[in-house]
Amino acid sequence: MSRPAAPQVRIQKGDFDIAAEIAALSTGRTDIGAVVTFSGICRDDGGRLSALELEHYPGMAEAEIERIARQATDRWPLTHLTVIHRFGVITPGENIVLVLTASTHREAAFDAAAFVMDFLKTRAPFWKKEHLKDGSKGNWIEARETDDASARRWRG
Amino acid sequence: MSRPAAPQVRIQKGDFDIAAEIAALSTGRTDIGAVVTFSGICRDDGGRLSALELEHYPGMAEAEIERIARQATDRWPLTHLTVIHRFGVITPGENIVLVLTASTHREAAFDAAAFVMDFLKTRAPFWKKEHLKDGSKGNWIEARETDDASARRWRG
Amino acid sequence: MKLVYFAWVRERIGKAEEEIALPAEIGTVGDLLSWLQTRGATYEAALQHPETIRVAIDHEHVEHHAPLSGASEIALFPPMTGG
Amino acid sequence: MKLVYFAWVRERIGKAEEEIALPAEIGTVGDLLSWLQTRGATYEAALQHPETIRVAIDHEHVEHHAPLSGASEIALFPPMTGG
């Protein structure tokens, strides 16, 4: 298969359009057999949250996600990889992150998307702070040990 | 989390709209953290094919995919599962199949989508016949042993 | 008993479906496949490697040792290639 | 040397960034974390569990034993929770 385009990485405040992102990579191509999208969406944690505020480290966020994306394109035969991560105040039901992979075969598309998400969770410099329904600021969300475990499964 | 809606299974001749399918499940909900879509797309096999003709077993196709879908909703905590499989003549670049999963957490959404695809490949009664660029009919596509192996990994 | 055929099984037998009265001694899917091969060259061509033939009874996959009793529709087809 | 802070490290220290002239004996990330804790209560509160603090030098993650030599921007922050 043809070599992948360079991964597309975007850090942005605004929302994204999954259909437009899929169209951008597949229009006019006849060698893509599988497209996987992962969208991470803001939850209200059982009605407790009014929003999540996403802080990020500008410059490093782009650099680190590009490093993760290149590891994925080195490891799996992808025709495309797009990663979009939002920052700022995001309300429940809104999109936070999109990972989109395309490949000739489905295994590569699935595995690469899961890999990118596992490393986004554990290595991309973003932090989430809770905004509560009563108007107060809540806690910084704590990292989950299960996310570290998910990232470790890709070793070796 | 709330119990899943019954899996949505559709066998149809026409195309599907991924954005509309995502919107249908996520509008107004604030408990979904992860949405995974898998789209299987017709390839031209290096320029050799003008189309694939998908034959299916009406009645059994719906029943078997519903069985697969219910296994997935029994095994993972999904808020939604939609499976759409097309039949008829499909040209390179067109969609063949969509699997869409939604869950509170990403692992369930990823694993359930991969599970459904592995069993669609090996158990859903569809068969693909090649139409060649020179206007002749080609071969029936042969089942891949690697697909059987992918399905077997979900045992136990 | 209604038999339905798909993909290259259908093409080789030359029909998509047929009604057949089975002899009483045909008890299992395997018996059925062996017996069908005696019905002529088209059946022989379709079923010459019976181990590759997949079978469904009333819309559910079954193994070759499965009994036919109670079946109303039996489907014969190659390994599936959907998805 | 530019130091930048994020999330609760930033909140506890009370600033997002600062320029600091480091004493010559501060050779590694671990040395830096220990030394910063001596600079006052806000630093102590932010860095009281230094093993939980993640560090990046010039936009790349580093371990606590990493040398500081050549660094122009050092970032201190909690474990990441993006995605």
XYZ file of C-alpha atoms in Angstrom:
478
model
C 0.000 0.000 0.000
C 1.052 3.596 -0.446
C 2.935 5.299 2.354
C 0.802 7.212 4.814
C 0.352 10.916 4.626
C 1.949 12.554 7.660
C -0.357 12.317 10.667
C -2.697 15.288 11.023
C -2.636 16.703 14.551
C -4.763 19.647 15.640
C -5.170 21.229 19.076
C -8.142 23.552 18.999
C -10.800 25.277 21.057
C -13.675 24.651 18.651
C -15.587 21.488 17.847
C -14.789 19.097 14.994
C -16.929 17.430 12.338
C -16.377 13.675 12.115
C -18.110 13.318 8.745
C -15.939 16.061 7.241
C -12.786 14.427 8.629
C -13.751 11.053 7.133
C -14.605 12.678 3.806
C -11.268 14.505 3.761
C -9.314 11.278 3.834
C -11.457 8.990 1.737
C -12.629 11.125 -1.187
C -11.321 9.770 -4.463
C -9.364 6.917 -2.892
C -10.035 3.265 -3.621
C -7.353 1.606 -1.466
C -8.879 2.199 1.972
C -10.739 -0.794 3.381
C -11.292 0.294 6.958
C -11.891 3.570 8.760
C -12.098 3.685 12.554
C -13.118 6.781 14.491
C -12.940 7.239 18.220
C -14.692 10.236 19.745
C -14.236 11.048 23.392
C -17.214 12.939 24.771
C -17.684 15.015 27.929
C -19.893 13.249 30.516
C -21.770 14.910 33.378
C -20.798 12.225 35.901
C -24.318 11.344 36.907
C -25.546 14.927 36.720
C -22.849 16.374 38.996
C -20.897 18.366 36.386
C -21.823 21.468 34.430
C -18.595 21.351 32.390
C -15.008 20.196 32.205
C -12.254 22.748 31.768
C -9.352 21.362 29.777
C -5.983 22.964 30.411
C -3.126 22.091 28.073
C 0.545 22.858 27.537
C 0.665 24.700 24.209
C 3.563 23.583 22.049
C 4.178 20.389 23.985
C 0.609 19.146 23.377
C 1.159 19.264 19.607
C 4.686 17.838 19.874
C 3.730 14.945 22.140
C 0.654 13.942 20.132
C 2.741 14.058 16.947
C 5.261 11.714 18.591
C 2.442 9.310 19.551
C 0.945 9.541 16.056
C 4.269 8.777 14.377
C 4.753 5.738 16.605
C 1.362 4.532 15.382
C 2.155 5.101 11.695
C 5.534 3.382 12.170
C 3.883 0.372 13.815
C 0.785 -0.147 11.636
C 0.249 0.248 7.874
C -2.079 3.237 7.952
C -3.124 5.355 5.000
C -4.254 8.137 7.359
C -4.188 9.181 10.972
C -5.928 12.287 12.279
C -5.941 13.403 15.917
C -7.906 16.421 17.118
C -7.886 17.430 20.797
C -9.927 20.316 22.138
C -9.120 22.593 25.085
C -11.104 25.118 27.106
C -14.511 24.730 28.735
C -16.466 21.793 27.327
C -19.996 20.934 28.421
C -21.508 17.434 28.796
C -22.378 15.861 25.475
C -19.710 17.857 23.619
C -16.752 16.268 21.858
C -13.322 16.347 23.520
C -11.086 14.292 21.253
C -11.167 12.568 17.871
C -8.840 9.843 16.639
C -9.389 8.696 13.069
C -7.439 5.895 11.422
C -7.664 4.453 7.924
C -5.991 1.351 6.548
C -6.357 -1.405 4.013
C -7.288 -3.839 6.790
C -9.402 -3.469 9.874
C -6.978 -4.846 12.457
C -4.479 -2.034 11.804
C -7.180 0.631 11.940
C -8.611 -0.686 15.235
C -5.289 -1.297 16.957
C -3.739 2.018 15.929
C -6.771 4.000 17.144
C -6.754 2.206 20.527
C -2.966 2.705 20.805
C -3.210 6.436 20.119
C -6.001 6.838 22.688
C -4.080 4.912 25.358
C -1.047 7.159 24.930
C -3.093 10.363 24.617
C -4.573 9.533 28.022
C -1.234 8.925 29.685
C 1.238 11.205 27.837
C -0.524 14.152 26.176
C -0.212 17.231 28.436
C -3.872 17.948 29.132
C -5.582 18.239 32.506
C -9.287 18.259 33.264
C -10.883 20.346 36.006
C -14.476 19.825 37.065
C -17.047 22.632 37.033
C -19.941 21.649 39.289
C -23.653 22.151 38.696
C -23.886 24.407 41.772
C -21.520 26.894 40.119
C -18.422 26.047 42.134
C -15.143 24.688 40.846
C -14.646 21.007 41.558
C -11.485 18.930 41.649
C -8.839 18.241 39.097
C -9.659 14.830 37.693
C -7.177 12.223 38.865
C -5.261 9.999 36.489
C -6.517 6.409 36.412
C -4.129 3.540 37.030
C -6.157 1.566 34.478
C -5.034 4.056 31.826
C -1.386 3.371 32.638
C -2.106 -0.353 32.416
C -3.758 0.125 29.026
C -0.709 1.965 27.730
C 1.670 -0.709 29.050
C -0.017 -3.477 27.043
C 1.527 -2.085 23.816
C 5.105 -2.783 24.961
C 7.133 -5.358 23.105
C -24.963 3.170 33.629
C -28.348 2.794 32.043
C -29.145 -0.412 30.232
C -28.468 -0.371 26.516
C -31.165 0.213 24.005
C -31.663 -2.926 21.916
C -29.000 -3.179 19.220
C -30.017 -1.560 15.959
C -29.411 -3.877 12.992
C -30.150 -2.903 9.416
C -29.532 -4.802 6.175
C -29.984 -2.440 3.277
C -29.111 -1.730 -0.343
C -28.496 2.001 0.083
C -25.625 3.864 1.701
C -25.542 5.063 5.313
C -24.598 8.385 6.923
C -22.139 7.982 9.789
C -22.709 11.492 11.149
C -26.474 10.925 11.266
C -25.988 7.592 13.046
C -23.732 9.192 15.660
C -26.171 12.079 16.126
C -29.082 9.642 16.555
C -27.486 8.020 19.565
C -25.792 10.951 21.271
C -28.283 13.802 21.009
C -29.433 14.919 24.426
C -27.426 12.331 26.336
C -24.703 13.174 28.816
C -23.608 9.715 29.947
C -21.693 8.619 26.824
C -17.936 9.006 27.074
C -16.797 7.115 24.002
C -18.131 6.482 20.520
C -16.307 4.153 18.133
C -17.249 3.752 14.493
C -15.889 1.173 12.094
C -16.642 1.595 8.403
C -15.699 -1.123 5.968
C -15.134 0.285 2.496
C -14.980 -1.381 -0.933
C -11.419 -1.478 -2.325
C -10.465 -1.891 -5.982
C -7.672 -4.379 -5.221
C -4.944 -2.379 -6.945
C -7.208 -1.238 -9.770
C -8.406 -4.727 -10.771
C -12.029 -4.430 -9.621
C -14.913 -2.347 -10.936
C -17.233 -3.438 -8.124
C -18.064 -6.051 -5.529
C -21.435 -7.778 -5.630
C -22.659 -8.684 -2.165
C -25.071 -11.584 -1.966
C -26.803 -12.225 1.335
C -29.287 -14.617 2.913
C -32.338 -12.462 3.730
C -33.796 -13.239 7.107
C -30.751 -15.081 8.363
C -28.505 -12.039 7.816
C -30.638 -9.972 10.198
C -31.028 -12.846 12.684
C -27.325 -13.715 12.788
C -26.143 -10.103 13.135
C -28.683 -9.583 15.914
C -27.264 -12.622 17.700
C -23.730 -11.217 17.362
C -24.901 -7.786 18.531
C -26.628 -9.223 21.605
C -23.484 -11.149 22.524
C -21.637 -7.827 22.408
C -24.183 -5.977 24.562
C -24.165 -8.887 27.038
C -20.383 -8.830 27.255
C -19.632 -5.082 27.370
C -21.485 -2.187 29.055
C -22.662 -0.395 25.910
C -25.201 2.392 25.752
C -25.668 1.768 22.014
C -24.751 -0.602 19.245
C -25.699 -0.059 15.629
C -24.788 -2.397 12.772
C -25.606 -1.610 9.147
C -24.598 -4.007 6.353
C -25.223 -3.250 2.702
C -25.903 -5.726 -0.113
C -25.970 -5.476 -3.902
C -23.368 -3.989 -6.242
C -20.946 -1.685 -4.431
C -18.184 0.225 -6.210
C -14.694 0.994 -4.870
C -14.694 3.793 -2.319
C -18.280 3.069 -1.261
C -19.255 1.945 2.223
C -20.058 -1.731 2.858
C -20.587 -1.988 6.597
C -20.871 0.240 9.660
C -20.454 -0.792 13.279
C -21.050 1.925 15.846
C -20.603 1.443 19.582
C -21.103 3.871 22.459
C -20.170 3.412 26.076
C -19.150 5.272 29.196
C -15.569 4.061 28.751
C -13.409 3.651 25.697
C -12.225 0.092 26.248
C -15.772 -1.281 25.982
C -16.501 0.746 22.856
C -13.291 -0.379 21.114
C -13.500 -4.028 22.116
C -17.181 -4.416 21.271
C -16.726 -2.872 17.815
C -13.779 -5.165 17.033
C -15.704 -8.184 18.364
C -18.740 -7.430 16.192
C -16.553 -7.004 13.092
C -14.686 -10.264 13.719
C -17.958 -12.196 13.948
C -19.597 -10.348 11.066
C -16.694 -11.497 8.913
C -16.931 -15.134 9.941
C -20.640 -15.702 10.706
C -22.875 -13.183 8.901
C -24.281 -14.806 5.725
C -22.844 -12.491 3.081
C -20.657 -13.426 0.111
C -18.653 -11.121 -2.135
C -18.210 -11.658 -5.862
C -15.702 -9.665 -7.860
C -16.682 -7.620 -10.912
C -13.577 -6.955 -12.973
C -12.560 -3.750 -14.750
C -12.688 -5.534 -18.123
C -16.429 -6.139 -17.662
C -16.200 -9.840 -16.789
C -17.266 -11.494 -13.573
C -14.374 -12.480 -11.373
C -14.191 -14.958 -8.521
C -16.088 -15.296 -5.312
C -13.807 -13.867 -2.659
C -12.403 -16.597 -0.434
C -12.707 -16.537 3.318
C -9.463 -15.650 5.095
C -8.064 -17.958 7.761
C -6.870 -14.811 9.571
C -10.523 -13.815 10.050
C -11.242 -17.128 11.771
C -8.222 -16.561 13.986
C -9.458 -13.063 14.867
C -12.840 -14.452 15.883
C -11.243 -17.196 17.981
C -9.360 -14.690 20.165
C -12.642 -13.708 21.876
C -13.154 -17.171 23.390
C -12.954 -17.515 27.142
C -38.206 -29.625 3.042
C -36.995 -26.369 1.477
C -33.362 -26.156 0.458
C -31.739 -22.786 -0.339
C -28.310 -22.215 -1.882
C -26.016 -19.198 -1.949
C -22.930 -17.890 -3.762
C -20.947 -20.547 -5.655
C -23.055 -23.368 -4.208
C -26.075 -21.734 -5.874
C -24.182 -21.144 -9.128
C -22.899 -24.725 -9.374
C -26.209 -26.367 -8.500
C -27.872 -23.947 -10.902
C -30.775 -22.915 -8.733
C -31.373 -20.729 -5.687
C -33.858 -23.002 -3.959
C -35.931 -26.150 -4.298
C -38.401 -28.312 -2.407
C -37.129 -31.840 -1.806
C -38.740 -34.853 -0.171
C -35.935 -36.492 1.776
C -35.637 -40.278 2.154
C -36.377 -41.327 5.714
C -32.817 -42.529 6.366
C -31.368 -38.996 5.995
C -30.948 -38.041 9.629
C -28.183 -35.429 9.774
C -26.715 -32.544 7.817
C -23.830 -34.834 6.814
C -26.270 -37.456 5.486
C -27.992 -34.733 3.467
C -24.748 -33.546 1.866
C -23.788 -37.117 0.895
C -27.212 -37.866 -0.513
C -27.388 -34.605 -2.534
C -24.124 -35.567 -4.271
C -25.923 -38.572 -5.777
C -28.479 -36.319 -7.491
C -26.351 -35.397 -10.507
C -23.288 -33.637 -11.839
C -24.273 -30.132 -10.717
C -24.692 -31.284 -7.113
C -21.457 -33.225 -7.324
C -19.625 -30.104 -8.540
C -21.111 -27.968 -5.789
C -20.561 -30.428 -2.951
C -17.387 -32.301 -3.947
C -15.608 -30.934 -0.840
C -18.429 -31.220 1.695
C -16.141 -30.158 4.550
C -16.072 -26.622 3.049
C -19.863 -26.342 2.910
C -21.535 -24.333 5.666
C -25.083 -25.167 6.644
C -27.866 -23.288 8.397
C -31.164 -24.727 9.606
C -33.972 -22.204 9.934
C -31.511 -19.262 9.883
C -29.054 -20.680 12.413
C -25.584 -22.081 11.732
C -25.275 -25.799 12.464
C -22.488 -28.379 12.379
C -22.521 -31.337 9.974
C -23.459 -33.745 12.743
C -26.642 -31.778 13.535
C -29.976 -33.587 13.130
C -32.415 -32.409 10.458
C -35.538 -33.249 12.443
C -37.946 -30.346 12.630
C -36.122 -28.298 10.017
C -38.241 -26.345 7.580
C -35.494 -24.505 5.643
C -31.960 -25.784 5.152
C -29.343 -23.474 3.593
C -26.063 -24.556 1.990
C -23.350 -22.008 1.258
C -19.588 -21.374 1.212
C -17.696 -19.774 4.120
C -18.953 -16.226 4.595
C -17.064 -13.179 3.341
C -19.145 -10.271 4.581
C -18.071 -7.296 6.635
C 15.899 29.081 33.168
C 12.152 29.276 32.450
C 9.855 27.194 34.635
C 6.221 26.597 33.673
C 3.501 25.029 35.810
C 0.164 23.425 34.962
C -3.069 22.315 36.641
C -2.866 21.975 40.430
C 0.888 22.524 40.448
C 0.206 25.943 38.895
C -2.645 26.666 41.309
C -0.661 25.732 44.416
C 2.485 27.627 43.405
C 0.262 30.541 42.457
C 1.828 31.345 39.103
C 1.908 29.880 35.603
C 5.579 30.543 34.892
C 8.698 32.230 36.178
C 12.347 32.805 35.339
C 14.710 31.339 37.920
C 18.487 31.398 38.178
C 19.401 27.942 39.446
C 22.302 27.352 41.864
C 25.169 25.552 40.129
C 24.781 22.395 42.231
C 21.282 21.655 40.824
C 22.142 18.975 38.274
C 18.991 16.877 37.771
C 15.204 17.147 37.727
C 15.145 15.537 41.179
C 17.583 18.167 42.517
C 15.341 20.896 41.095
C 12.222 19.514 42.804
C 13.997 19.305 46.181
C 15.425 22.803 45.848
C 12.088 24.349 44.811
C 10.504 22.993 48.014
C 12.841 25.245 50.016
C 11.494 28.379 48.305
C 8.382 28.759 50.465
C 5.032 27.356 51.543
C 3.378 27.482 48.118
C 6.180 25.416 46.575
C 6.105 23.039 49.516
C 2.335 22.548 49.047
C 2.721 21.931 45.326
C 5.690 19.583 45.539
C 5.195 17.766 48.858
C 4.852 14.455 46.989
C 7.565 14.918 44.363
C 7.105 11.352 43.060
C 3.703 12.395 41.667
C 5.121 15.369 39.755
C 5.692 14.889 36.022
C 8.388 16.913 34.320
C 9.065 17.929 30.742
C 12.204 19.582 29.419
C 11.724 21.579 26.246
C 8.404 19.842 25.501
C 9.579 16.272 26.113
C 8.744 14.062 29.083
C 11.776 13.247 31.269
C 12.404 11.097 34.343
C 13.474 12.606 37.660
C 17.058 11.440 37.187
C 17.383 13.372 33.914
C 20.042 16.110 33.764
C 18.958 19.737 33.387
C 21.938 20.773 31.291
C 20.939 22.573 28.127
C 17.299 22.954 29.147
C 15.607 26.225 28.278
C 12.079 25.469 29.509
C 11.207 23.080 32.319
C 7.548 22.192 32.947
C 6.117 20.720 36.165
C 2.630 19.218 36.208
C 0.436 16.438 37.629
C -0.224 13.154 35.789
C -2.079 13.897 32.560
C -5.823 13.395 32.191
C -6.478 14.253 28.559
C -8.196 12.196 25.914
